[in-house]
């Protein structure tokens, strides 16, 4: 077992970005995503509107940008990674939230933008942003522009990943798959999650340890990883 190995479970392209940050800490990243994302077919009319856009993931930004030429108006994003994806896609008026769905909802409600907020999201989003906005009296709707499915893992790659002493998990859905894989193999790594919700599916496992980042930001997860070296 390589004590410097870190299994990165998040989907691409984010996995490679996390791998670069992990390597910068002097650790050896093992990129083996548990999920893979794919774009969905969407009626172009569903993506039109004269209000604001909201994104809770970089994958949502990239999927929307492939489907629609719309780049005008305020664009609300959950955090720095999503903001970077929005800039790369050509959006101008980018307004970041606090790193999670609740914080993004508070930012949007504080601004009270005119028109309907369109949340371009995953088919199974981690949080109900549009529901929070509507409950607070702001018109909003969600359109699924991408989805995720469990990735097929190569046997040798999985064997190496399961031997890693540390695992990073970025979503509750990936954590559910990870829990099954660890249980089947009898593996007991230290699992570090982007948020407490990412660790909940692993609560029943006997692990070497588990900890969540101080906030759901990649920089905080990297700080947590550095502190556990």
PDB file of N, CA, C and O in Angstrom, residues 98-138:
ATOM      1  N   UNK A  98     -22.327  31.287  -1.858  1.00  0.00           N
ATOM      2  CA  UNK A  98     -21.501  30.995  -0.684  1.00  0.00           C
ATOM      3  C   UNK A  98     -20.954  29.574  -0.666  1.00  0.00           C
ATOM      4  O   UNK A  98     -20.447  29.115   0.351  1.00  0.00           O
ATOM      5  N   UNK A  99     -21.067  28.862  -1.790  1.00  0.00           N
ATOM      6  CA  UNK A  99     -20.471  27.539  -1.858  1.00  0.00           C
ATOM      7  C   UNK A  99     -21.446  26.386  -1.761  1.00  0.00           C
ATOM      8  O   UNK A  99     -21.070  25.240  -1.973  1.00  0.00           O
ATOM      9  N   UNK A 100     -22.707  26.660  -1.411  1.00  0.00           N
ATOM     10  CA  UNK A 100     -23.697  25.589  -1.370  1.00  0.00           C
ATOM     11  C   UNK A 100     -25.035  26.127  -1.870  1.00  0.00           C
ATOM     12  O   UNK A 100     -25.190  27.327  -2.142  1.00  0.00           O
ATOM     13  N   UNK A 101     -26.016  25.234  -2.011  1.00  0.00           N
ATOM     14  CA  UNK A 101     -27.306  25.617  -2.586  1.00  0.00           C
ATOM     15  C   UNK A 101     -28.017  26.644  -1.719  1.00  0.00           C
ATOM     16  O   UNK A 101     -28.595  27.621  -2.217  1.00  0.00           O
ATOM     17  N   UNK A 102     -27.976  26.443  -0.413  1.00  0.00           N
ATOM     18  CA  UNK A 102     -28.631  27.389   0.481  1.00  0.00           C
ATOM     19  C   UNK A 102     -28.031  28.786   0.374  1.00  0.00           C
ATOM     20  O   UNK A 102     -28.750  29.788   0.349  1.00  0.00           O
ATOM     21  N   UNK A 103     -26.703  28.857   0.313  1.00  0.00           N
ATOM     22  CA  UNK A 103     -26.042  30.141   0.184  1.00  0.00           C
ATOM     23  C   UNK A 103     -26.340  30.819  -1.140  1.00  0.00           C
ATOM     24  O   UNK A 103     -26.490  32.048  -1.202  1.00  0.00           O
ATOM     25  N   UNK A 104     -26.440  30.019  -2.191  1.00  0.00           N
ATOM     26  CA  UNK A 104     -26.770  30.583  -3.497  1.00  0.00           C
ATOM     27  C   UNK A 104     -28.190  31.132  -3.494  1.00  0.00           C
ATOM     28  O   UNK A 104     -28.458  32.214  -4.034  1.00  0.00           O
ATOM     29  N   UNK A 105     -29.098  30.408  -2.885  1.00  0.00           N
ATOM     30  CA  UNK A 105     -30.483  30.887  -2.791  1.00  0.00           C
ATOM     31  C   UNK A 105     -30.541  32.213  -2.044  1.00  0.00           C
ATOM     32  O   UNK A 105     -31.254  33.142  -2.444  1.00  0.00           O
ATOM     33  N   UNK A 106     -29.785  32.330  -0.965  1.00  0.00           N
ATOM     34  CA  UNK A 106     -29.778  33.587  -0.202  1.00  0.00           C
ATOM     35  C   UNK A 106     -29.235  34.735  -1.041  1.00  0.00           C
ATOM     36  O   UNK A 106     -29.751  35.859  -0.981  1.00  0.00           O
ATOM     37  N   UNK A 107     -28.198  34.472  -1.827  1.00  0.00           N
ATOM     38  CA  UNK A 107     -27.637  35.525  -2.684  1.00  0.00           C
ATOM     39  C   UNK A 107     -28.669  35.981  -3.712  1.00  0.00           C
ATOM     40  O   UNK A 107     -28.853  37.185  -3.947  1.00  0.00           O
ATOM     41  N   UNK A 108     -29.355  35.034  -4.336  1.00  0.00           N
ATOM     42  CA  UNK A 108     -30.348  35.390  -5.354  1.00  0.00           C
ATOM     43  C   UNK A 108     -31.501  36.163  -4.725  1.00  0.00           C
ATOM     44  O   UNK A 108     -31.951  37.183  -5.259  1.00  0.00           O
ATOM     45  N   UNK A 109     -31.972  35.704  -3.588  1.00  0.00           N
ATOM     46  CA  UNK A 109     -33.095  36.374  -2.929  1.00  0.00           C
ATOM     47  C   UNK A 109     -32.712  37.785  -2.469  1.00  0.00           C
ATOM     48  O   UNK A 109     -33.539  38.697  -2.498  1.00  0.00           O
ATOM     49  N   UNK A 110     -31.463  37.966  -2.062  1.00  0.00           N
ATOM     50  CA  UNK A 110     -31.020  39.291  -1.652  1.00  0.00           C
ATOM     51  C   UNK A 110     -31.026  40.257  -2.830  1.00  0.00           C
ATOM     52  O   UNK A 110     -31.361  41.436  -2.682  1.00  0.00           O
ATOM     53  N   UNK A 111     -30.652  39.742  -4.016  1.00  0.00           N
ATOM     54  CA  UNK A 111     -30.651  40.580  -5.220  1.00  0.00           C
ATOM     55  C   UNK A 111     -32.062  40.807  -5.765  1.00  0.00           C
ATOM     56  O   UNK A 111     -32.323  41.825  -6.405  1.00  0.00           O
ATOM     57  N   UNK A 112     -32.940  39.815  -5.544  1.00  0.00           N
ATOM     58  CA  UNK A 112     -34.314  39.872  -6.068  1.00  0.00           C
ATOM     59  C   UNK A 112     -34.330  40.255  -7.544  1.00  0.00           C
ATOM     60  O   UNK A 112     -34.935  41.257  -7.938  1.00  0.00           O
ATOM     61  N   UNK A 113     -33.682  39.461  -8.406  1.00  0.00           N
ATOM     62  CA  UNK A 113     -33.616  39.820  -9.824  1.00  0.00           C
ATOM     63  C   UNK A 113     -34.993  39.771 -10.486  1.00  0.00           C
ATOM     64  O   UNK A 113     -35.872  39.001 -10.069  1.00  0.00           O
ATOM     65  N   UNK A 114     -35.160  40.577 -11.519  1.00  0.00           N
ATOM     66  CA  UNK A 114     -36.427  40.596 -12.250  1.00  0.00           C
ATOM     67  C   UNK A 114     -36.554  39.352 -13.110  1.00  0.00           C
ATOM     68  O   UNK A 114     -35.569  38.784 -13.572  1.00  0.00           O
ATOM     69  N   UNK A 115     -37.787  38.928 -13.321  1.00  0.00           N
ATOM     70  CA  UNK A 115     -38.042  37.781 -14.184  1.00  0.00           C
ATOM     71  C   UNK A 115     -37.843  36.453 -13.481  1.00  0.00           C
ATOM     72  O   UNK A 115     -37.606  36.383 -12.265  1.00  0.00           O
ATOM     73  N   UNK A 116     -37.951  35.416 -14.249  1.00  0.00           N
ATOM     74  CA  UNK A 116     -37.854  34.045 -13.725  1.00  0.00           C
ATOM     75  C   UNK A 116     -36.402  33.579 -13.707  1.00  0.00           C
ATOM     76  O   UNK A 116     -35.660  33.765 -14.665  1.00  0.00           O
ATOM     77  N   UNK A 117     -35.999  32.957 -12.613  1.00  0.00           N
ATOM     78  CA  UNK A 117     -34.666  32.383 -12.505  1.00  0.00           C
ATOM     79  C   UNK A 117     -34.694  30.973 -13.095  1.00  0.00           C
ATOM     80  O   UNK A 117     -35.489  30.134 -12.660  1.00  0.00           O
ATOM     81  N   UNK A 118     -33.837  30.723 -14.069  1.00  0.00           N
ATOM     82  CA  UNK A 118     -33.740  29.404 -14.681  1.00  0.00           C
ATOM     83  C   UNK A 118     -32.530  28.678 -14.111  1.00  0.00           C
ATOM     84  O   UNK A 118     -31.391  29.136 -14.261  1.00  0.00           O
ATOM     85  N   UNK A 119     -32.776  27.574 -13.441  1.00  0.00           N
ATOM     86  CA  UNK A 119     -31.698  26.764 -12.866  1.00  0.00           C
ATOM     87  C   UNK A 119     -31.404  25.617 -13.820  1.00  0.00           C
ATOM     88  O   UNK A 119     -32.205  24.680 -13.950  1.00  0.00           O
ATOM     89  N   UNK A 120     -30.277  25.683 -14.506  1.00  0.00           N
ATOM     90  CA  UNK A 120     -29.838  24.604 -15.396  1.00  0.00           C
ATOM     91  C   UNK A 120     -29.038  23.623 -14.556  1.00  0.00           C
ATOM     92  O   UNK A 120     -27.959  23.966 -14.045  1.00  0.00           O
ATOM     93  N   UNK A 121     -29.546  22.414 -14.413  1.00  0.00           N
ATOM     94  CA  UNK A 121     -29.022  21.526 -13.380  1.00  0.00           C
ATOM     95  C   UNK A 121     -28.933  20.077 -13.845  1.00  0.00           C
ATOM     96  O   UNK A 121     -29.218  19.745 -15.003  1.00  0.00           O
ATOM     97  N   UNK A 122     -28.540  19.226 -12.914  1.00  0.00           N
ATOM     98  CA  UNK A 122     -28.507  17.795 -13.152  1.00  0.00           C
ATOM     99  C   UNK A 122     -29.919  17.222 -13.089  1.00  0.00           C
ATOM    100  O   UNK A 122     -30.831  17.825 -12.505  1.00  0.00           O
ATOM    101  N   UNK A 123     -30.095  16.064 -13.675  1.00  0.00           N
ATOM    102  CA  UNK A 123     -31.394  15.394 -13.595  1.00  0.00           C
ATOM    103  C   UNK A 123     -31.733  15.042 -12.151  1.00  0.00           C
ATOM    104  O   UNK A 123     -32.891  15.072 -11.744  1.00  0.00           O
ATOM    105  N   UNK A 124     -30.713  14.732 -11.366  1.00  0.00           N
ATOM    106  CA  UNK A 124     -30.897  14.450  -9.941  1.00  0.00           C
ATOM    107  C   UNK A 124     -30.012  15.419  -9.154  1.00  0.00           C
ATOM    108  O   UNK A 124     -28.932  15.058  -8.698  1.00  0.00           O
ATOM    109  N   UNK A 125     -30.441  16.666  -8.972  1.00  0.00           N
ATOM    110  CA  UNK A 125     -29.599  17.656  -8.296  1.00  0.00           C
ATOM    111  C   UNK A 125     -29.436  17.354  -6.814  1.00  0.00           C
ATOM    112  O   UNK A 125     -30.291  16.728  -6.191  1.00  0.00           O
ATOM    113  N   UNK A 126     -28.323  17.840  -6.273  1.00  0.00           N
ATOM    114  CA  UNK A 126     -28.054  17.617  -4.850  1.00  0.00           C
ATOM    115  C   UNK A 126     -28.963  18.447  -3.959  1.00  0.00           C
ATOM    116  O   UNK A 126     -29.204  18.094  -2.809  1.00  0.00           O
ATOM    117  N   UNK A 127     -29.463  19.565  -4.463  1.00  0.00           N
ATOM    118  CA  UNK A 127     -30.351  20.419  -3.684  1.00  0.00           C
ATOM    119  C   UNK A 127     -31.412  21.046  -4.565  1.00  0.00           C
ATOM    120  O   UNK A 127     -31.266  21.102  -5.792  1.00  0.00           O
ATOM    121  N   UNK A 128     -32.481  21.508  -3.950  1.00  0.00           N
ATOM    122  CA  UNK A 128     -33.614  22.058  -4.700  1.00  0.00           C
ATOM    123  C   UNK A 128     -33.560  23.581  -4.688  1.00  0.00           C
ATOM    124  O   UNK A 128     -34.293  24.247  -3.947  1.00  0.00           O
ATOM    125  N   UNK A 129     -32.706  24.151  -5.527  1.00  0.00           N
ATOM    126  CA  UNK A 129     -32.565  25.598  -5.572  1.00  0.00           C
ATOM    127  C   UNK A 129     -33.857  26.277  -5.998  1.00  0.00           C
ATOM    128  O   UNK A 129     -34.306  27.238  -5.357  1.00  0.00           O
ATOM    129  N   UNK A 130     -34.465  25.807  -7.074  1.00  0.00           N
ATOM    130  CA  UNK A 130     -35.685  26.448  -7.555  1.00  0.00           C
ATOM    131  C   UNK A 130     -36.799  26.351  -6.518  1.00  0.00           C
ATOM    132  O   UNK A 130     -37.588  27.289  -6.344  1.00  0.00           O
ATOM    133  N   UNK A 131     -36.856  25.242  -5.791  1.00  0.00           N
ATOM    134  CA  UNK A 131     -37.858  25.098  -4.743  1.00  0.00           C
ATOM    135  C   UNK A 131     -37.674  26.124  -3.632  1.00  0.00           C
ATOM    136  O   UNK A 131     -38.654  26.687  -3.124  1.00  0.00           O
ATOM    137  N   UNK A 132     -36.421  26.375  -3.248  1.00  0.00           N
ATOM    138  CA  UNK A 132     -36.143  27.380  -2.217  1.00  0.00           C
ATOM    139  C   UNK A 132     -36.559  28.772  -2.681  1.00  0.00           C
ATOM    140  O   UNK A 132     -37.117  29.556  -1.904  1.00  0.00           O
ATOM    141  N   UNK A 133     -36.296  29.067  -3.949  1.00  0.00           N
ATOM    142  CA  UNK A 133     -36.634  30.392  -4.473  1.00  0.00           C
ATOM    143  C   UNK A 133     -38.142  30.580  -4.573  1.00  0.00           C
ATOM    144  O   UNK A 133     -38.680  31.619  -4.178  1.00  0.00           O
ATOM    145  N   UNK A 134     -38.823  29.565  -5.090  1.00  0.00           N
ATOM    146  CA  UNK A 134     -40.278  29.656  -5.230  1.00  0.00           C
ATOM    147  C   UNK A 134     -40.941  29.776  -3.866  1.00  0.00           C
ATOM    148  O   UNK A 134     -41.885  30.555  -3.674  1.00  0.00           O
ATOM    149  N   UNK A 135     -40.435  29.024  -2.881  1.00  0.00           N
ATOM    150  CA  UNK A 135     -41.006  29.088  -1.534  1.00  0.00           C
ATOM    151  C   UNK A 135     -40.863  30.477  -0.927  1.00  0.00           C
ATOM    152  O   UNK A 135     -41.673  30.888  -0.082  1.00  0.00           O
ATOM    153  N   UNK A 136     -39.832  31.199  -1.374  1.00  0.00           N
ATOM    154  CA  UNK A 136     -39.611  32.555  -0.872  1.00  0.00           C
ATOM    155  C   UNK A 136     -40.303  33.613  -1.729  1.00  0.00           C
ATOM    156  O   UNK A 136     -40.150  34.810  -1.470  1.00  0.00           O
ATOM    157  N   UNK A 137     -41.053  33.180  -2.745  1.00  0.00           N
ATOM    158  CA  UNK A 137     -41.824  34.111  -3.553  1.00  0.00           C
ATOM    159  C   UNK A 137     -41.164  34.592  -4.821  1.00  0.00           C
ATOM    160  O   UNK A 137     -41.671  35.518  -5.477  1.00  0.00           O
ATOM    161  N   UNK A 138     -40.024  33.977  -5.211  1.00  0.00           N
ATOM    162  CA  UNK A 138     -39.330  34.390  -6.435  1.00  0.00           C
ATOM    163  C   UNK A 138     -39.590  33.363  -7.535  1.00  0.00           C
ATOM    164  O   UNK A 138     -39.358  32.166  -7.329  1.00  0.00           O
TER     165      UNK A 138
END
